[in-house]
PDB file of C-alpha atoms and ligand atoms in Angstrom:
ATOM      1  CA  MET H  42      53.130  85.147  93.130  1.00 54.00           C
ATOM      2  CA  THR H  43      56.719  86.181  93.821  1.00 65.00           C
ATOM      3  CA  ASP H  44      57.584  89.759  92.951  1.00 81.00           C
ATOM      4  CA  SER H  45      58.205  90.114  89.241  1.00 94.00           C
ATOM      5  CA  ILE H  46      60.494  92.718  87.739  1.00 97.00           C
ATOM      6  CA  PHE H  47      57.391  94.798  86.978  1.00 98.00           C
ATOM      7  CA  GLN H  48      56.321  94.706  90.625  1.00 97.00           C
ATOM      8  CA  LYS H  49      59.756  96.098  91.448  1.00 97.00           C
ATOM      9  CA  ILE H  50      59.150  98.894  88.918  1.00 98.00           C
ATOM     10  CA  ILE H  51      55.742  99.611  90.501  1.00 98.00           C
ATOM     11  CA  ASP H  52      57.407  99.698  93.926  1.00 97.00           C
ATOM     12  CA  LYS H  53      60.203 101.967  92.573  1.00 97.00           C
ATOM     13  CA  GLU H  54      62.814  99.426  93.613  1.00 97.00           C
ATOM     14  CA  ILE H  55      64.229  99.558  90.089  1.00 97.00           C
ATOM     15  CA  PRO H  56      64.040 102.515  87.694  1.00 98.00           C
ATOM     16  CA  ALA H  57      62.012 102.833  84.521  1.00 98.00           C
ATOM     17  CA  GLU H  58      61.104 105.624  82.123  1.00 98.00           C
ATOM     18  CA  ILE H  59      57.569 106.186  83.324  1.00 98.00           C
ATOM     19  CA  LEU H  60      55.130 107.959  80.982  1.00 98.00           C
ATOM     20  CA  PHE H  61      52.028 107.724  83.141  1.00 98.00           C
ATOM     21  CA  GLU H  62      51.025 106.490  86.569  1.00 98.00           C
ATOM     22  CA  ASP H  63      47.895 106.496  88.663  1.00 98.00           C
ATOM     23  CA  ASP H  64      46.470 104.293  91.383  1.00 98.00           C
ATOM     24  CA  LYS H  65      45.443 101.591  88.881  1.00 98.00           C
ATOM     25  CA  CYS H  66      48.154 101.391  86.250  1.00 98.00           C
ATOM     26  CA  LEU H  67      51.666 102.239  85.177  1.00 98.00           C
ATOM     27  CA  VAL H  68      52.945 102.996  81.678  1.00 98.00           C
ATOM     28  CA  PHE H  69      56.680 102.876  80.978  1.00 98.00           C
ATOM     29  CA  LYS H  70      59.122 102.422  78.113  1.00 98.00           C
ATOM     30  CA  ASP H  71      60.229  98.898  77.284  1.00 98.00           C
ATOM     31  CA  ILE H  72      63.920  98.436  78.126  1.00 98.00           C
ATOM     32  CA  ASN H  73      64.510  96.554  74.865  1.00 98.00           C
ATOM     33  CA  PRO H  74      62.284  98.291  72.290  1.00 98.00           C
ATOM     34  CA  ILE H  75      61.336  96.503  69.093  1.00 97.00           C
ATOM     35  CA  ALA H  76      60.076  99.713  67.462  1.00 98.00           C
ATOM     36  CA  PRO H  77      60.715 103.458  67.811  1.00 98.00           C
ATOM     37  CA  ILE H  78      57.782 103.521  70.235  1.00 98.00           C
ATOM     38  CA  HIS H  79      57.456 100.544  72.552  1.00 98.00           C
ATOM     39  CA  VAL H  80      55.766 101.064  75.874  1.00 98.00           C
ATOM     40  CA  LEU H  81      54.252  98.693  78.397  1.00 99.00           C
ATOM     41  CA  ILE H  82      50.899  99.290  80.058  1.00 98.00           C
ATOM     42  CA  ILE H  83      50.469  97.307  83.243  1.00 98.00           C
ATOM     43  CA  PRO H  84      47.910  97.063  86.026  1.00 98.00           C
ATOM     44  CA  LYS H  85      49.165  97.661  89.539  1.00 98.00           C
ATOM     45  CA  LYS H  86      47.131  94.620  90.527  1.00 98.00           C
ATOM     46  CA  PRO H  87      49.473  91.635  90.203  1.00 96.00           C
ATOM     47  CA  ILE H  88      47.634  89.528  87.622  1.00 97.00           C
ATOM     48  CA  GLU H  89      50.184  87.100  86.167  1.00 98.00           C
ATOM     49  CA  LYS H  90      48.616  86.725  82.733  1.00 98.00           C
ATOM     50  CA  ILE H  91      45.421  87.489  80.883  1.00 98.00           C
ATOM     51  CA  SER H  92      44.158  83.924  81.299  1.00 98.00           C
ATOM     52  CA  ASP H  93      44.335  84.382  85.078  1.00 98.00           C
ATOM     53  CA  SER H  94      42.072  87.428  85.005  1.00 98.00           C
ATOM     54  CA  LYS H  95      38.658  87.139  86.588  1.00 98.00           C
ATOM     55  CA  LYS H  96      35.264  88.763  86.170  1.00 98.00           C
ATOM     56  CA  GLU H  97      36.260  91.197  88.914  1.00 98.00           C
ATOM     57  CA  ASP H  98      39.072  92.389  86.608  1.00 98.00           C
ATOM     58  CA  THR H  99      36.663  93.586  83.903  1.00 98.00           C
ATOM     59  CA  GLU H 100      37.065  97.237  84.889  1.00 98.00           C
ATOM     60  CA  ILE H 101      40.870  97.235  85.057  1.00 98.00           C
ATOM     61  CA  LEU H 102      41.191  95.371  81.753  1.00 98.00           C
ATOM     62  CA  GLY H 103      38.948  97.920  80.054  1.00 98.00           C
ATOM     63  CA  TYR H 104      40.848 100.721  81.745  1.00 98.00           C
ATOM     64  CA  LEU H 105      44.176  99.456  80.369  1.00 98.00           C
ATOM     65  CA  LEU H 106      42.804  99.465  76.820  1.00 98.00           C
ATOM     66  CA  LEU H 107      41.407 102.975  77.223  1.00 98.00           C
ATOM     67  CA  LYS H 108      44.795 104.054  78.580  1.00 98.00           C
ATOM     68  CA  ALA H 109      46.499 102.516  75.555  1.00 98.00           C
ATOM     69  CA  GLY H 110      44.371 104.727  73.310  1.00 98.00           C
ATOM     70  CA  ASP H 111      45.193 107.790  75.431  1.00 98.00           C
ATOM     71  CA  ILE H 112      48.920 107.071  75.308  1.00 98.00           C
ATOM     72  CA  ALA H 113      48.827 106.453  71.551  1.00 98.00           C
ATOM     73  CA  ARG H 114      47.150 109.857  71.064  1.00 98.00           C
ATOM     74  CA  GLU H 115      49.648 111.547  73.385  1.00 98.00           C
ATOM     75  CA  LEU H 116      52.512 110.041  71.413  1.00 98.00           C
ATOM     76  CA  GLY H 117      50.892 111.054  68.104  1.00 98.00           C
ATOM     77  CA  VAL H 118      50.594 107.500  66.782  1.00 98.00           C
ATOM     78  CA  GLU H 119      46.851 106.972  67.155  1.00 98.00           C
ATOM     79  CA  GLU H 120      46.453 106.177  63.439  1.00 97.00           C
ATOM     80  CA  ALA H 121      48.819 103.190  63.462  1.00 97.00           C
ATOM     81  CA  PHE H 122      49.885 101.207  66.468  1.00 98.00           C
ATOM     82  CA  ARG H 123      49.749  97.642  67.627  1.00 98.00           C
ATOM     83  CA  LEU H 124      48.778  96.232  71.011  1.00 98.00           C
ATOM     84  CA  VAL H 125      50.204  92.838  71.952  1.00 98.00           C
ATOM     85  CA  VAL H 126      49.540  90.671  74.984  1.00 98.00           C
ATOM     86  CA  ASN H 127      51.672  87.555  75.184  1.00 98.00           C
ATOM     87  CA  ASN H 128      50.008  84.920  77.354  1.00 98.00           C
ATOM     88  CA  GLY H 129      52.219  82.132  78.657  1.00 98.00           C
ATOM     89  CA  ALA H 130      55.780  81.060  77.961  1.00 97.00           C
ATOM     90  CA  GLY H 131      54.668  79.317  74.765  1.00 97.00           C
ATOM     91  CA  ALA H 132      53.512  82.683  73.444  1.00 97.00           C
ATOM     92  CA  GLN H 133      56.819  84.336  74.459  1.00 96.00           C
ATOM     93  CA  GLN H 134      55.587  85.861  77.716  1.00 98.00           C
ATOM     94  CA  THR H 135      58.729  86.401  79.761  1.00 98.00           C
ATOM     95  CA  VAL H 136      57.490  88.623  82.590  1.00 98.00           C
ATOM     96  CA  PHE H 137      54.612  87.160  84.543  1.00 98.00           C
ATOM     97  CA  HIS H 138      52.816  90.353  85.410  1.00 98.00           C
ATOM     98  CA  LEU H 139      50.118  91.155  82.861  1.00 98.00           C
ATOM     99  CA  HIS H 140      51.211  93.801  80.387  1.00 98.00           C
ATOM    100  CA  ILE H 141      50.068  95.268  77.104  1.00 98.00           C
ATOM    101  CA  HIS H 142      52.803  96.140  74.629  1.00 98.00           C
ATOM    102  CA  LEU H 143      52.046  99.322  72.651  1.00 98.00           C
ATOM    103  CA  ILE H 144      54.256  99.335  69.573  1.00 98.00           C
ATOM    104  CA  ALA H 145      54.387 102.026  66.894  1.00 98.00           C
ATOM    105  CA  GLY H 146      56.605 104.048  64.587  1.00 97.00           C
ATOM    106  CA  ARG H 147      57.521 101.426  62.022  1.00 96.00           C
ATOM    107  CA  GLU H 148      55.958  99.330  59.258  1.00 95.00           C
ATOM    108  CA  PHE H 149      53.914  96.365  60.430  1.00 95.00           C
ATOM    109  CA  SER H 150      53.243  93.088  58.707  1.00 95.00           C
ATOM    110  CA  TRP H 151      50.545  90.503  59.230  1.00 96.00           C
ATOM    111  CA  PRO H 152      50.411  87.800  60.452  1.00 95.00           C
ATOM    112  CA  PRO H 153      52.697  88.611  63.380  1.00 91.00           C
ATOM    113  CA  GLY H 154      55.538  86.207  64.182  1.00 80.00           C
TER     114      GLY H 154
HETATM  115  P1  LIG J1283      56.834  89.660  77.344  1.00 86.49           P
HETATM  116  O1  LIG J1283      57.875  88.906  76.576  1.00 86.49           O
HETATM  117  O2  LIG J1283      56.635  89.081  78.723  1.00 86.49           O
HETATM  118  O3  LIG J1283      55.517  89.813  76.611  1.00 86.49           O
HETATM  119  O4  LIG J1283      57.374  91.125  77.485  1.00 86.49           O
HETATM  120  C1  LIG J1283      58.203  91.542  78.524  1.00 86.49           C
HETATM  121  C2  LIG J1283      58.809  92.835  78.117  1.00 86.49           C
HETATM  122  O5  LIG J1283      59.378  93.442  79.258  1.00 86.49           O
HETATM  123  C3  LIG J1283      59.936  92.705  77.084  1.00 86.49           C
HETATM  124  O6  LIG J1283      59.631  93.452  75.917  1.00 86.49           O
HETATM  125  C4  LIG J1283      61.173  93.230  77.805  1.00 86.49           C
HETATM  126  O7  LIG J1283      62.033  93.957  76.968  1.00 86.49           O
HETATM  127  C5  LIG J1283      60.567  94.100  78.895  1.00 86.49           C
HETATM  128  N1  LIG J1283      61.364  94.196  80.104  1.00 86.49           N
HETATM  129  C6  LIG J1283      61.952  93.159  80.769  1.00 86.49           C
HETATM  130  N2  LIG J1283      62.594  93.609  81.858  1.00 86.49           N
HETATM  131  C7  LIG J1283      62.421  94.959  81.883  1.00 86.49           C
HETATM  132  C8  LIG J1283      62.863  95.982  82.768  1.00 86.49           C
HETATM  133  O8  LIG J1283      63.558  95.756  83.768  1.00 86.49           O
HETATM  134  N3  LIG J1283      62.499  97.255  82.479  1.00 86.49           N
HETATM  135  C9  LIG J1283      61.727  97.555  81.385  1.00 86.49           C
HETATM  136  N4  LIG J1283      61.415  98.840  81.189  1.00 86.49           N
HETATM  137  N5  LIG J1283      61.290  96.610  80.529  1.00 86.49           N
HETATM  138  C10 LIG J1283      61.636  95.322  80.770  1.00 86.49           C
END
């Protein structure tokens, strides 16, 4: 896997508005937000997409979801937010480093586009 833009953010080669970081994950604001709150939750492990994850990734995948809940509470949007994981170009994935979009602060409709 060649370094994605998110790997460069992890490595601090390019800047981002980081909300949280530890040894396993990074949470930062999306550069092109589609809602008043739009943050990305990524593993530091370079998994390209959810369909590439393996049994050994069970812990990190669970950790990312727990972190999403923590961040939603910290941002005061725990009652209404959406998590999105685009998998593959056909599903509009554009950065091939697994990420969870956390979107909040506006009305939602269903089904999503
Ligand atoms: P995807 O379409 O792959 O599910 O989502 C990729 C997301 O990454 C998009 O919402 C896009 O705005 C965001 N993004 C792309 N490049 C950068 C960047 O350099 N910095 C930040 N903070 N977000 C980015």
